[in-house]
PDB file of N, CA and C in Angstrom:
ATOM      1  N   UNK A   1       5.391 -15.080  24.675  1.00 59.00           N
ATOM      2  CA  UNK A   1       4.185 -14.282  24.584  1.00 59.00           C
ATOM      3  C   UNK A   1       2.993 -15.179  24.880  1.00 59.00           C
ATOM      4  N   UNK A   2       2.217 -14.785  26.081  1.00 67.00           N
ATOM      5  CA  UNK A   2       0.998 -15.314  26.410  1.00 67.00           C
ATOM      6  C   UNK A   2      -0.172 -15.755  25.650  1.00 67.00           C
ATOM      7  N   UNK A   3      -0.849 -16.622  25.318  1.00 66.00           N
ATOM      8  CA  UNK A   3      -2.206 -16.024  24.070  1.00 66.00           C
ATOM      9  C   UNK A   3      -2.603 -15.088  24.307  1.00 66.00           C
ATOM     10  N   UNK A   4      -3.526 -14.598  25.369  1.00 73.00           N
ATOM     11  CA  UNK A   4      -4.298 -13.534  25.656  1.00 73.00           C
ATOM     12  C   UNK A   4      -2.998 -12.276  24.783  1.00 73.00           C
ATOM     13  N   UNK A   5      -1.948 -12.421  25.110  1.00 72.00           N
ATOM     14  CA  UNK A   5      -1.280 -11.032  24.774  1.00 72.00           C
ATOM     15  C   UNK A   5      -0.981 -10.807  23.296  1.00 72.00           C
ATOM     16  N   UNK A   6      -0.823 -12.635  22.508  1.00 69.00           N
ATOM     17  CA  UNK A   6      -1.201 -12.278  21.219  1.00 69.00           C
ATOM     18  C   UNK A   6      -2.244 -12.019  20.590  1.00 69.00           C
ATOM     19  N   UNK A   7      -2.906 -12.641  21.273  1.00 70.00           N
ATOM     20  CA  UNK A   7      -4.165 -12.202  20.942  1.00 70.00           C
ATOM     21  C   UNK A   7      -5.038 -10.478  20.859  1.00 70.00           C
ATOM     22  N   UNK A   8      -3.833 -10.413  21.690  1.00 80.00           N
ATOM     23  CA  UNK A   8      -4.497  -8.547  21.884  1.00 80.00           C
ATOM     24  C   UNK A   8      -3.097  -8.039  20.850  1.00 80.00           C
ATOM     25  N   UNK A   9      -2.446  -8.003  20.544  1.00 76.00           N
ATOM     26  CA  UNK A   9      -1.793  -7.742  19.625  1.00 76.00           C
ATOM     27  C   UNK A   9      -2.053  -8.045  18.134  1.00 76.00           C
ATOM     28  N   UNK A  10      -2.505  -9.095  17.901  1.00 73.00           N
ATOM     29  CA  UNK A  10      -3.296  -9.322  16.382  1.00 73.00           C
ATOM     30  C   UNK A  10      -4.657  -8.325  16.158  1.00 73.00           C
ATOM     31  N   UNK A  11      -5.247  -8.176  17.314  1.00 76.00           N
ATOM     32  CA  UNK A  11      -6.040  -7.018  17.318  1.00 76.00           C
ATOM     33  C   UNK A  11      -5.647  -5.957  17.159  1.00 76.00           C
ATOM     34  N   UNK A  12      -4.903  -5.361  17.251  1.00 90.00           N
ATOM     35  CA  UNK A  12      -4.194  -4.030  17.547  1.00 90.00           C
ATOM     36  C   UNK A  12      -3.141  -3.863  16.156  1.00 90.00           C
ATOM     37  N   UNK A  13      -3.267  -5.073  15.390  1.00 91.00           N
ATOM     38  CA  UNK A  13      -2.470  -5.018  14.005  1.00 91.00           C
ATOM     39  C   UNK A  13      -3.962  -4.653  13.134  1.00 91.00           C
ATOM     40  N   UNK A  14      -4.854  -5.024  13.221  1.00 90.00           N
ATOM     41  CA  UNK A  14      -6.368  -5.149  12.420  1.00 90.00           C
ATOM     42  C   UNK A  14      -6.552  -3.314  12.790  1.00 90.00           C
ATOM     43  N   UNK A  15      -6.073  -2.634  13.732  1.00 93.00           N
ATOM     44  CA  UNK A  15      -6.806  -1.628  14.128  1.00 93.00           C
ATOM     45  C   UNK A  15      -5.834  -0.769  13.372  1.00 93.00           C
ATOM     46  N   UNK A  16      -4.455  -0.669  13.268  1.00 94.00           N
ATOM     47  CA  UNK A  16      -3.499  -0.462  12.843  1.00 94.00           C
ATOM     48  C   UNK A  16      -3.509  -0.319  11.290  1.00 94.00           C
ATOM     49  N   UNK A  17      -4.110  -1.920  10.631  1.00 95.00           N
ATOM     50  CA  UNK A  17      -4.232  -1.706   9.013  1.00 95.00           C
ATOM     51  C   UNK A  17      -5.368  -1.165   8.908  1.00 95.00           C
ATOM     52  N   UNK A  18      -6.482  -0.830   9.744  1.00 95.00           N
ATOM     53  CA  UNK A  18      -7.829  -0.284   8.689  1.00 95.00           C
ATOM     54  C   UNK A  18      -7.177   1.240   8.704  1.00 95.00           C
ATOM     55  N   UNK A  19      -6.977   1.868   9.872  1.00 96.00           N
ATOM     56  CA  UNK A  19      -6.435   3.222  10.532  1.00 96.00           C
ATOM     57  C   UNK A  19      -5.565   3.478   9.261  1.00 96.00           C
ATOM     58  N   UNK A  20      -4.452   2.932   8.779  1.00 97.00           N
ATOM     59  CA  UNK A  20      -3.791   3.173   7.144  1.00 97.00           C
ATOM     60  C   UNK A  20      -4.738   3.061   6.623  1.00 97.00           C
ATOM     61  N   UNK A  21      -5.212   2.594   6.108  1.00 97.00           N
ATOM     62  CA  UNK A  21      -6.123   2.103   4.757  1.00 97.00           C
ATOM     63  C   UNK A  21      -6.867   3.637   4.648  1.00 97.00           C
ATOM     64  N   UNK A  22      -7.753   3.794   6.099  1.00 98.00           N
ATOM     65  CA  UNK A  22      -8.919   5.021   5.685  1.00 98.00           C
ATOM     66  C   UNK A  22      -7.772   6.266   5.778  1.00 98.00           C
ATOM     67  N   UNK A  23      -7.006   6.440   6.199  1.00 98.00           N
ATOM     68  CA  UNK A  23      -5.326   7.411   6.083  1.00 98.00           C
ATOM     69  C   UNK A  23      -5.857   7.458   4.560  1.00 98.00           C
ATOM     70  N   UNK A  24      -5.010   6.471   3.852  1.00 97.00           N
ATOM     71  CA  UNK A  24      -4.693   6.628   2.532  1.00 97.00           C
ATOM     72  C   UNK A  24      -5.732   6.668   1.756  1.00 97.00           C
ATOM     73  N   UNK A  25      -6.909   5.979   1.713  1.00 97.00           N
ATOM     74  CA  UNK A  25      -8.115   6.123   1.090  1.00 97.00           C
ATOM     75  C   UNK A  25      -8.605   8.053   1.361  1.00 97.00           C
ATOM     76  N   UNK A  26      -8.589   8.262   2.495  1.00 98.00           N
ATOM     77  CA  UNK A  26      -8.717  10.026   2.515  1.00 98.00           C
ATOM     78  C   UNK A  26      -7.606  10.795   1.653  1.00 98.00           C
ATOM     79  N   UNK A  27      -6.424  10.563   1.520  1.00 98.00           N
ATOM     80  CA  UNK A  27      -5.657  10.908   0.769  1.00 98.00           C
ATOM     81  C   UNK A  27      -5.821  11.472  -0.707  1.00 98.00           C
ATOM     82  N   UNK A  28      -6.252   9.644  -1.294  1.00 96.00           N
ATOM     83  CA  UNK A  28      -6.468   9.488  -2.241  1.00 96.00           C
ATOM     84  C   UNK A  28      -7.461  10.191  -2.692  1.00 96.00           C
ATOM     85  N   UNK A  29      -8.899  10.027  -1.821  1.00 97.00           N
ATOM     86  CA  UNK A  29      -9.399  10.909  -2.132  1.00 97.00           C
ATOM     87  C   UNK A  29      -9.768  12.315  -2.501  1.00 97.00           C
ATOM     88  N   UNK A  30      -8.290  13.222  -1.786  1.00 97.00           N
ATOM     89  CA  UNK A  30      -8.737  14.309  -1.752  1.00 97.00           C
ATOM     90  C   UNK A  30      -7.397  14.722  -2.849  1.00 97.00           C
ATOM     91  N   UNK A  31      -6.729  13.927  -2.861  1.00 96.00           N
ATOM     92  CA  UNK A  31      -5.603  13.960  -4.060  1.00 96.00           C
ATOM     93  C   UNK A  31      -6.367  13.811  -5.402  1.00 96.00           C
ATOM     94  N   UNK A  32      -7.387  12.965  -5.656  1.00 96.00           N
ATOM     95  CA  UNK A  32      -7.860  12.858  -6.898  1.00 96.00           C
ATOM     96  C   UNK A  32      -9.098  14.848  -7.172  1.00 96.00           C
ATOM     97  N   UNK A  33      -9.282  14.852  -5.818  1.00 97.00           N
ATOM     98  CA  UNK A  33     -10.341  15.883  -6.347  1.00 97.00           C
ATOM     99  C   UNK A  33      -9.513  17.048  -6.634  1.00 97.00           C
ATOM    100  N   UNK A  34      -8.215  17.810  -5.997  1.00 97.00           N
ATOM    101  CA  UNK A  34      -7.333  18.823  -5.905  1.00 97.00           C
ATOM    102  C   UNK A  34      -6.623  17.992  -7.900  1.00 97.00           C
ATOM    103  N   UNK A  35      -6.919  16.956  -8.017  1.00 96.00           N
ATOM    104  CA  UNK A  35      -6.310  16.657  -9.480  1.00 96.00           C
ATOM    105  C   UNK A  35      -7.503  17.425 -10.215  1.00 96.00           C
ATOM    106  N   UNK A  36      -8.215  16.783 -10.341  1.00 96.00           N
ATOM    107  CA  UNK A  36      -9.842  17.134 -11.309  1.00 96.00           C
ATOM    108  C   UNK A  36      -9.722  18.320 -10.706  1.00 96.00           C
ATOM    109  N   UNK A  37      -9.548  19.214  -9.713  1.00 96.00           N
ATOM    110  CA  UNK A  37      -9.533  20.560 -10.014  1.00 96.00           C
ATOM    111  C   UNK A  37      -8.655  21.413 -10.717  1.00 96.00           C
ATOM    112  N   UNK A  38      -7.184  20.983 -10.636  1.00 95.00           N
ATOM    113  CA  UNK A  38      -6.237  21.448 -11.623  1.00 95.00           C
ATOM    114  C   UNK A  38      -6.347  21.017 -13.159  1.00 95.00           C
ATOM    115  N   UNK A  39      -7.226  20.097 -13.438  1.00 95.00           N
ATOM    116  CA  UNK A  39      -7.110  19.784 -14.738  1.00 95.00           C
ATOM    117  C   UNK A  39      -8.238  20.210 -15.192  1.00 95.00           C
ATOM    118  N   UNK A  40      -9.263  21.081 -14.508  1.00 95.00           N
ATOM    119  CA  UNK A  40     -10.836  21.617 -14.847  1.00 95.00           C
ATOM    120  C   UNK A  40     -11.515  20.334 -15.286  1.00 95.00           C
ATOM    121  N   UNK A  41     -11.208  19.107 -14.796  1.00 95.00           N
ATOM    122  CA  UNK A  41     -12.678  18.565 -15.296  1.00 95.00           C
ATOM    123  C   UNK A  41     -13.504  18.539 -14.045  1.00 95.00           C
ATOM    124  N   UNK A  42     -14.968  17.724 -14.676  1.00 95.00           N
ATOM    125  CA  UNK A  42     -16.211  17.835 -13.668  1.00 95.00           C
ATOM    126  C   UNK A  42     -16.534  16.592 -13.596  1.00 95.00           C
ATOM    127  N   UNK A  43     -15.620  16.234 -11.837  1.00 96.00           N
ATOM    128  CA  UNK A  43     -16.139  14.677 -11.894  1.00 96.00           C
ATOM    129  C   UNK A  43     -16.611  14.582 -10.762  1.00 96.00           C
ATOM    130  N   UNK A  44     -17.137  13.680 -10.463  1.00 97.00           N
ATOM    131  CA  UNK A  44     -18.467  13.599  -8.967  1.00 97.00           C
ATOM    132  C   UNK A  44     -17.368  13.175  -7.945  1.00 97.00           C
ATOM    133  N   UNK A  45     -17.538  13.085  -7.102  1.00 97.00           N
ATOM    134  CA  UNK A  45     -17.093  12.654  -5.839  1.00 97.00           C
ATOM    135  C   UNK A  45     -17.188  11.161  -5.682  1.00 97.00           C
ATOM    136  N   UNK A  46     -18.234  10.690  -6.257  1.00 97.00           N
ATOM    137  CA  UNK A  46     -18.147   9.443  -6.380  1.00 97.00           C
ATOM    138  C   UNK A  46     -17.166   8.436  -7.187  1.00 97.00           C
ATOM    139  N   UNK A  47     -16.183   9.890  -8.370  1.00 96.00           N
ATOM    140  CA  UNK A  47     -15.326   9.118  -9.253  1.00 96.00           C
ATOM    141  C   UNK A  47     -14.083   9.434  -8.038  1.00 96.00           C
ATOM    142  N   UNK A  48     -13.930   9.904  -7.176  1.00 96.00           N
ATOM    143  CA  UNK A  48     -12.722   9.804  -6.695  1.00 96.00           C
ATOM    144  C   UNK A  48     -13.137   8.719  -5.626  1.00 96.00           C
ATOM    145  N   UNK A  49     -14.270   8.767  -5.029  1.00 96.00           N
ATOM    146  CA  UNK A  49     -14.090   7.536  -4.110  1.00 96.00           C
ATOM    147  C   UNK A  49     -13.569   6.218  -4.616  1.00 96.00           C
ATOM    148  N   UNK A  50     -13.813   6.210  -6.150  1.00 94.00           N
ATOM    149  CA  UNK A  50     -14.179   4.782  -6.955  1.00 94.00           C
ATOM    150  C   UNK A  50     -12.375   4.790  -7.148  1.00 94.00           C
ATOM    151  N   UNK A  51     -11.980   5.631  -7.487  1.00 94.00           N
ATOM    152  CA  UNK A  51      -9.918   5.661  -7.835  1.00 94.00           C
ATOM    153  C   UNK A  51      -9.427   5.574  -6.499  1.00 94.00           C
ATOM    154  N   UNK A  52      -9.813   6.343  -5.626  1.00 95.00           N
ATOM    155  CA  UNK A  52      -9.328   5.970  -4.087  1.00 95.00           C
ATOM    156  C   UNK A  52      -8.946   4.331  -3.696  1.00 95.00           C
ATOM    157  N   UNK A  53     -10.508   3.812  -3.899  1.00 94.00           N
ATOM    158  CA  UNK A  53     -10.509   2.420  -3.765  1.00 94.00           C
ATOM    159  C   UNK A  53      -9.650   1.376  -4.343  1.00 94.00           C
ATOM    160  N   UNK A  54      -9.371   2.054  -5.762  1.00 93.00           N
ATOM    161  CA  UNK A  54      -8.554   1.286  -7.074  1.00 93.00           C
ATOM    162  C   UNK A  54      -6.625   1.201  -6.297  1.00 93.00           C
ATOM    163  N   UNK A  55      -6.641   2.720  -5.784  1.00 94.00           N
ATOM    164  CA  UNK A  55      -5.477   2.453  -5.305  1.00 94.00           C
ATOM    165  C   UNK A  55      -4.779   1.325  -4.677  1.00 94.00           C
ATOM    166  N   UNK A  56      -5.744   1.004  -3.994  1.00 91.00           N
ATOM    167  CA  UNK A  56      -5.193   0.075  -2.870  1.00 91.00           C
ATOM    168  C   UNK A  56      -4.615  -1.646  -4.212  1.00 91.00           C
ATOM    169  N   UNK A  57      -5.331  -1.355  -5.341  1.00 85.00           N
ATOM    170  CA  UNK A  57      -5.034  -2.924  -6.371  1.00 85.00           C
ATOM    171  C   UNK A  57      -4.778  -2.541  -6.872  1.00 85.00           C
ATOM    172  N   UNK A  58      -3.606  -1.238  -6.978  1.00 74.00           N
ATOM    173  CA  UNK A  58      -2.992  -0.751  -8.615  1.00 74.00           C
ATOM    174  C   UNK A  58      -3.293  -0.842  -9.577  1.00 74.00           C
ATOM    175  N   UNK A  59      -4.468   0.302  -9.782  1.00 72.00           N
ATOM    176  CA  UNK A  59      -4.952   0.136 -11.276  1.00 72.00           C
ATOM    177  C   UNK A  59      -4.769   1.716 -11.466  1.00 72.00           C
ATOM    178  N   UNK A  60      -5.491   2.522 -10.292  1.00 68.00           N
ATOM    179  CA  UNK A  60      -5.728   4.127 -10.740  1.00 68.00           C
ATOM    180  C   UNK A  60      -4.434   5.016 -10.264  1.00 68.00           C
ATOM    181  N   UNK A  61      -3.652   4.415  -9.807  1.00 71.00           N
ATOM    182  CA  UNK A  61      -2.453   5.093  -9.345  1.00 71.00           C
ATOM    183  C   UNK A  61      -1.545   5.529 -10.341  1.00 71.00           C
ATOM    184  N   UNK A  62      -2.001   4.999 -11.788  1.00 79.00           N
ATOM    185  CA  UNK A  62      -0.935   5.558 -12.494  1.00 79.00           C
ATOM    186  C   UNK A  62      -1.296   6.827 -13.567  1.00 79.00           C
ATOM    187  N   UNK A  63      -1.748   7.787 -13.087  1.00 80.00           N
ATOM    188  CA  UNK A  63      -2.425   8.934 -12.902  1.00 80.00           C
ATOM    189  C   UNK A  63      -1.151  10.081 -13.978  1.00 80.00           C
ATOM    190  N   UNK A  64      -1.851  10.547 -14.772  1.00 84.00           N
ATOM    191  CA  UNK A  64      -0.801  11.322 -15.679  1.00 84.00           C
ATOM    192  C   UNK A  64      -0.509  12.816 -14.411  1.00 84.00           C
ATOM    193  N   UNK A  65       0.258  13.400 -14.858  1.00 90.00           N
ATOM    194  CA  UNK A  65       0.496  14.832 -14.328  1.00 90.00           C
ATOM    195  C   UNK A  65      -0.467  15.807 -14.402  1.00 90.00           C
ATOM    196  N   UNK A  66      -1.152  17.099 -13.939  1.00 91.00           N
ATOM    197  CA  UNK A  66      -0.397  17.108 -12.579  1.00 91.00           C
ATOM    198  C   UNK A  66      -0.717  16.066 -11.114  1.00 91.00           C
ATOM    199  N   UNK A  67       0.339  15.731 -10.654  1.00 94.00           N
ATOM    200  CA  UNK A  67      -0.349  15.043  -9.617  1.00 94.00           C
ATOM    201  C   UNK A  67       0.295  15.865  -8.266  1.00 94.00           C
ATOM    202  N   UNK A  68      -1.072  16.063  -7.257  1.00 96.00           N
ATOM    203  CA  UNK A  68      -1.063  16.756  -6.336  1.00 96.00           C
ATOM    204  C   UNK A  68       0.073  15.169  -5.494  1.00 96.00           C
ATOM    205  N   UNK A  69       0.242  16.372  -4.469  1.00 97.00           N
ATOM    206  CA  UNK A  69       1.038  15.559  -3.149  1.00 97.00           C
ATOM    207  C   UNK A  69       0.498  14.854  -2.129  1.00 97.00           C
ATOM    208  N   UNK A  70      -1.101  14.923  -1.928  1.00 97.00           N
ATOM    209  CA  UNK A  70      -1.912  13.779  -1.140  1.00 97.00           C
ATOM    210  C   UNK A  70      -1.850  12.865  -1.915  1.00 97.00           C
ATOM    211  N   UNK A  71      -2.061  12.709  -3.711  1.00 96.00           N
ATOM    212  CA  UNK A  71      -2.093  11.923  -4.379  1.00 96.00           C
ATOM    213  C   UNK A  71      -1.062  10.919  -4.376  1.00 96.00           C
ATOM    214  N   UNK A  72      -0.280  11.522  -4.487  1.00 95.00           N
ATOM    215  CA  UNK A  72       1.130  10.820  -4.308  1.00 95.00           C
ATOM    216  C   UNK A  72       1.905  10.200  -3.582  1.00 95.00           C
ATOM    217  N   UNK A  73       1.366  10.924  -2.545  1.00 96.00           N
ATOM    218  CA  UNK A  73       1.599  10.348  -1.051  1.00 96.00           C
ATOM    219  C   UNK A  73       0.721   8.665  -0.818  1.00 96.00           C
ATOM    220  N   UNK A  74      -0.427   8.555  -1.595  1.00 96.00           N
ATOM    221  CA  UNK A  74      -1.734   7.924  -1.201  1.00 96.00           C
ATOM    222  C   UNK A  74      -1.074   6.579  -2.266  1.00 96.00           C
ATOM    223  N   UNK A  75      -0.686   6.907  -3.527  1.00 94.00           N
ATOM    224  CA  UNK A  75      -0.346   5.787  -4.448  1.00 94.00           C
ATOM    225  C   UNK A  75       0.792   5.304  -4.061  1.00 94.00           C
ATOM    226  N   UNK A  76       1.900   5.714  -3.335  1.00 94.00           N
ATOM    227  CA  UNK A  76       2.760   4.903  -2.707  1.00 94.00           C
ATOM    228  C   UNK A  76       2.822   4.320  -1.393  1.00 94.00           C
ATOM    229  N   UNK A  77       1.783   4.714  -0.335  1.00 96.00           N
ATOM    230  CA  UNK A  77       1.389   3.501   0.584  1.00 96.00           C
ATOM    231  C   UNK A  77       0.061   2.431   0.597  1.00 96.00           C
ATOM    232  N   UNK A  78      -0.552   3.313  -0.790  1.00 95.00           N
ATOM    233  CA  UNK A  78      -1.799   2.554  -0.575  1.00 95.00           C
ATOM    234  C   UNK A  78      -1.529   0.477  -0.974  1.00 95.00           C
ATOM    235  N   UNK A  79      -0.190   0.289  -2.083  1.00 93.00           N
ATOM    236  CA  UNK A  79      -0.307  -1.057  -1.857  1.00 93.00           C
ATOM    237  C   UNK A  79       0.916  -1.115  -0.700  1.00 93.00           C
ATOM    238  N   UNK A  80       1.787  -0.185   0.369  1.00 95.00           N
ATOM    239  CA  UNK A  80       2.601  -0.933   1.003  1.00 95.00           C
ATOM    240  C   UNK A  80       1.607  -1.573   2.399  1.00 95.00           C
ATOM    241  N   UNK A  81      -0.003  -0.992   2.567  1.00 96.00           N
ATOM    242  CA  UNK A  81      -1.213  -1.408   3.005  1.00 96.00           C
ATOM    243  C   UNK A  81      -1.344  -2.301   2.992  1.00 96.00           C
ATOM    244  N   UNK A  82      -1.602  -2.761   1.632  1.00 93.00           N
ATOM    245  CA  UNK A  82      -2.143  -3.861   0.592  1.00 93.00           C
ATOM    246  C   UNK A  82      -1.344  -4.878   1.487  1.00 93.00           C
ATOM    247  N   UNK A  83       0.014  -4.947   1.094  1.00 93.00           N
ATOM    248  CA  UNK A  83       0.686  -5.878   1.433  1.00 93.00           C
ATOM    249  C   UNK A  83       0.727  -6.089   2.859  1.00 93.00           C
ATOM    250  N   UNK A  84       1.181  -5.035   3.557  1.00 94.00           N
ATOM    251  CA  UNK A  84       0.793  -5.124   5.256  1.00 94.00           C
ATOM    252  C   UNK A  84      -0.362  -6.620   5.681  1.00 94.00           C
ATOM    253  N   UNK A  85      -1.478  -5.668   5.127  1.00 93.00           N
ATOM    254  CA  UNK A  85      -2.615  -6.428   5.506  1.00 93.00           C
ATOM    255  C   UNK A  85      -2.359  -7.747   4.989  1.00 93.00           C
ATOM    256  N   UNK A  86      -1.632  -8.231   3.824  1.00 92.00           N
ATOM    257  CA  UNK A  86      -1.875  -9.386   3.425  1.00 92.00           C
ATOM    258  C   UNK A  86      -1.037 -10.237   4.594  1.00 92.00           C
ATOM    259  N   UNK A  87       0.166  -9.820   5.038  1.00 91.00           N
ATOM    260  CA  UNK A  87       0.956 -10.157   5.422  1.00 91.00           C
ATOM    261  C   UNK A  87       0.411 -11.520   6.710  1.00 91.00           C
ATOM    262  N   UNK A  88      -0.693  -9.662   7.285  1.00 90.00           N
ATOM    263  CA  UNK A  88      -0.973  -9.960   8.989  1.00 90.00           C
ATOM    264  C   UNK A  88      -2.166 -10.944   8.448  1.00 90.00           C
ATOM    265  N   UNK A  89      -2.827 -11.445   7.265  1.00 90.00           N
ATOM    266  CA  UNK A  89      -3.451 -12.075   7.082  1.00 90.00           C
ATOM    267  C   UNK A  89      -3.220 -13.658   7.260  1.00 90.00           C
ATOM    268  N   UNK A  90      -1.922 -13.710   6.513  1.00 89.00           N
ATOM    269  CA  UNK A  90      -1.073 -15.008   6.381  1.00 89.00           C
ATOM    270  C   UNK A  90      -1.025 -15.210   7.868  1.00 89.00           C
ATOM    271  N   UNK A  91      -0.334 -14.544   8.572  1.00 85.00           N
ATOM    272  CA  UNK A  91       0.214 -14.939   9.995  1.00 85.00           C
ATOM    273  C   UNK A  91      -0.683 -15.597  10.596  1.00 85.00           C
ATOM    274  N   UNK A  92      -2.214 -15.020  10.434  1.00 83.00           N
ATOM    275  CA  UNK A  92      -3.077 -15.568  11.524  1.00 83.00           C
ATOM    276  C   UNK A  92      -3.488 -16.353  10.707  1.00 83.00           C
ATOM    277  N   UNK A  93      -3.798 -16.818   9.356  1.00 87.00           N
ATOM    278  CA  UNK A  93      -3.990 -18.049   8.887  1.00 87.00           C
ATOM    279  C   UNK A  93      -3.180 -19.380   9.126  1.00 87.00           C
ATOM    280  N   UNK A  94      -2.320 -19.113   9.130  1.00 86.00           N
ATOM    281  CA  UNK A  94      -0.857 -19.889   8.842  1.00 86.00           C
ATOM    282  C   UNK A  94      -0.063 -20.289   9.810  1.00 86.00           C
ATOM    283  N   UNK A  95      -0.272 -19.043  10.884  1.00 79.00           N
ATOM    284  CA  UNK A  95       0.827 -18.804  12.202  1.00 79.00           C
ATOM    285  C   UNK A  95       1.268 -20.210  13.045  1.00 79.00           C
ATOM    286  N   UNK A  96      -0.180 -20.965  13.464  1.00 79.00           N
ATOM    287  CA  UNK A  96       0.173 -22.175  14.391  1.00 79.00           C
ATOM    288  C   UNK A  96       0.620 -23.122  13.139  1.00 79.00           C
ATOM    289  N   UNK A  97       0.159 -23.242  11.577  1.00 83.00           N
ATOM    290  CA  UNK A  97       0.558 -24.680  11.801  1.00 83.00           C
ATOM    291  C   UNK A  97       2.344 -24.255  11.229  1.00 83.00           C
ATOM    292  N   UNK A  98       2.757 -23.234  11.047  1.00 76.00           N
ATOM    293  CA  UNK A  98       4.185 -23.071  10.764  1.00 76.00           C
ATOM    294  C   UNK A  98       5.069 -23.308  11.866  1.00 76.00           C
ATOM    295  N   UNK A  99       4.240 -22.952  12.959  1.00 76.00           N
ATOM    296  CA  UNK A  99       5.059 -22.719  14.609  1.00 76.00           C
ATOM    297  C   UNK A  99       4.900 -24.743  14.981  1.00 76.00           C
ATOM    298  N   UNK A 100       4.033 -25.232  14.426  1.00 81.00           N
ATOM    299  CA  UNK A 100       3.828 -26.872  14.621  1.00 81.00           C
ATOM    300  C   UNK A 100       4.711 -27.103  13.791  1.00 81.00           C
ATOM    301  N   UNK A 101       5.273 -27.075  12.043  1.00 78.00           N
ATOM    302  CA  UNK A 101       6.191 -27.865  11.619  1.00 78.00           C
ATOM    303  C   UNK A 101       7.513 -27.236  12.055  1.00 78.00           C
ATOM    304  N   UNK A 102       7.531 -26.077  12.280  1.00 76.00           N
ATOM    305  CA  UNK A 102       9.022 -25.719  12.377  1.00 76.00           C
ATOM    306  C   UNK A 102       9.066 -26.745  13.973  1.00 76.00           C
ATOM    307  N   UNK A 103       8.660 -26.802  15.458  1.00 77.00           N
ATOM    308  CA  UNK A 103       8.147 -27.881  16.276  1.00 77.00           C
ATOM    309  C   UNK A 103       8.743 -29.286  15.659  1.00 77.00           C
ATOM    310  N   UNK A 104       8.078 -29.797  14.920  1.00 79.00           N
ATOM    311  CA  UNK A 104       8.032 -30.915  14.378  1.00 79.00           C
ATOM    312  C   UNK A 104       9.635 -31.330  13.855  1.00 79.00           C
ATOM    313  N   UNK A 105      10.395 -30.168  13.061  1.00 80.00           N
ATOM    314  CA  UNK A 105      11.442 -30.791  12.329  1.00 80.00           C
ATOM    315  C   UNK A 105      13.093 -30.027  13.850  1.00 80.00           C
ATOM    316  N   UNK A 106      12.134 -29.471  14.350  1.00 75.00           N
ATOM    317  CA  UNK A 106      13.388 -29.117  15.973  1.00 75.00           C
ATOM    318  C   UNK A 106      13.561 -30.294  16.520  1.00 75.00           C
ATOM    319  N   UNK A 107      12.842 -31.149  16.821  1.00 64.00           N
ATOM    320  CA  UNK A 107      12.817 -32.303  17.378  1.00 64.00           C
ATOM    321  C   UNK A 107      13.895 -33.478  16.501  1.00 64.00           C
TER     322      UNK A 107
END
């Protein structure tokens, strides 16, 4: 693989994890409001943006019943995201000098 072509491919992973992220963040969001509507409370829009967000660091995902099916849908990819992104994070941190020692001990 060429640089230029990894290079356009590490791009196209960045475009890939935000494209999930706002996926599941809409989810979440609209899973938390279809919740607060089945449970009659009165919460702003701003409390579901704020649990949307939580999803992604497992804090608000563990949400008593009823839980709608965007919701649900949203708390089980929002950390396989998490991790995604961390992943493609490592690679491009990490990528050359792993590809230099693994190099180093071939020899």
């Amino acid at each position: 693989m060429t640089d230029s072509s990894r290079d356009t491919w590490q791009a196209r992973q960045w475009t890939i994890v935000a494209v999930l992220a706002l996926g599941v963040f809409v989810l979440g969001f609209f899973g938390f409001r279809q919740r607060f509507a089945l449970l009659a409370e009165d919460r702003s829009a701003l409390d579901s943006v704020y649990l949307s967000i939580q999803l992604f660091v497992l804090e608000s995902g563990s949400a008593a019943p009823p839980i709608p099916l965007t919701l649900e849908i949203a708390r089980v990819l929002a950390p396989l995201v998490g991790v995604y992104g961390a992943i493609i994070a490592a690679i491009a941190l990490f990528g050359e000098r792993f590809a230099r020692l693994r190099l180093r001990f071939a020899r």
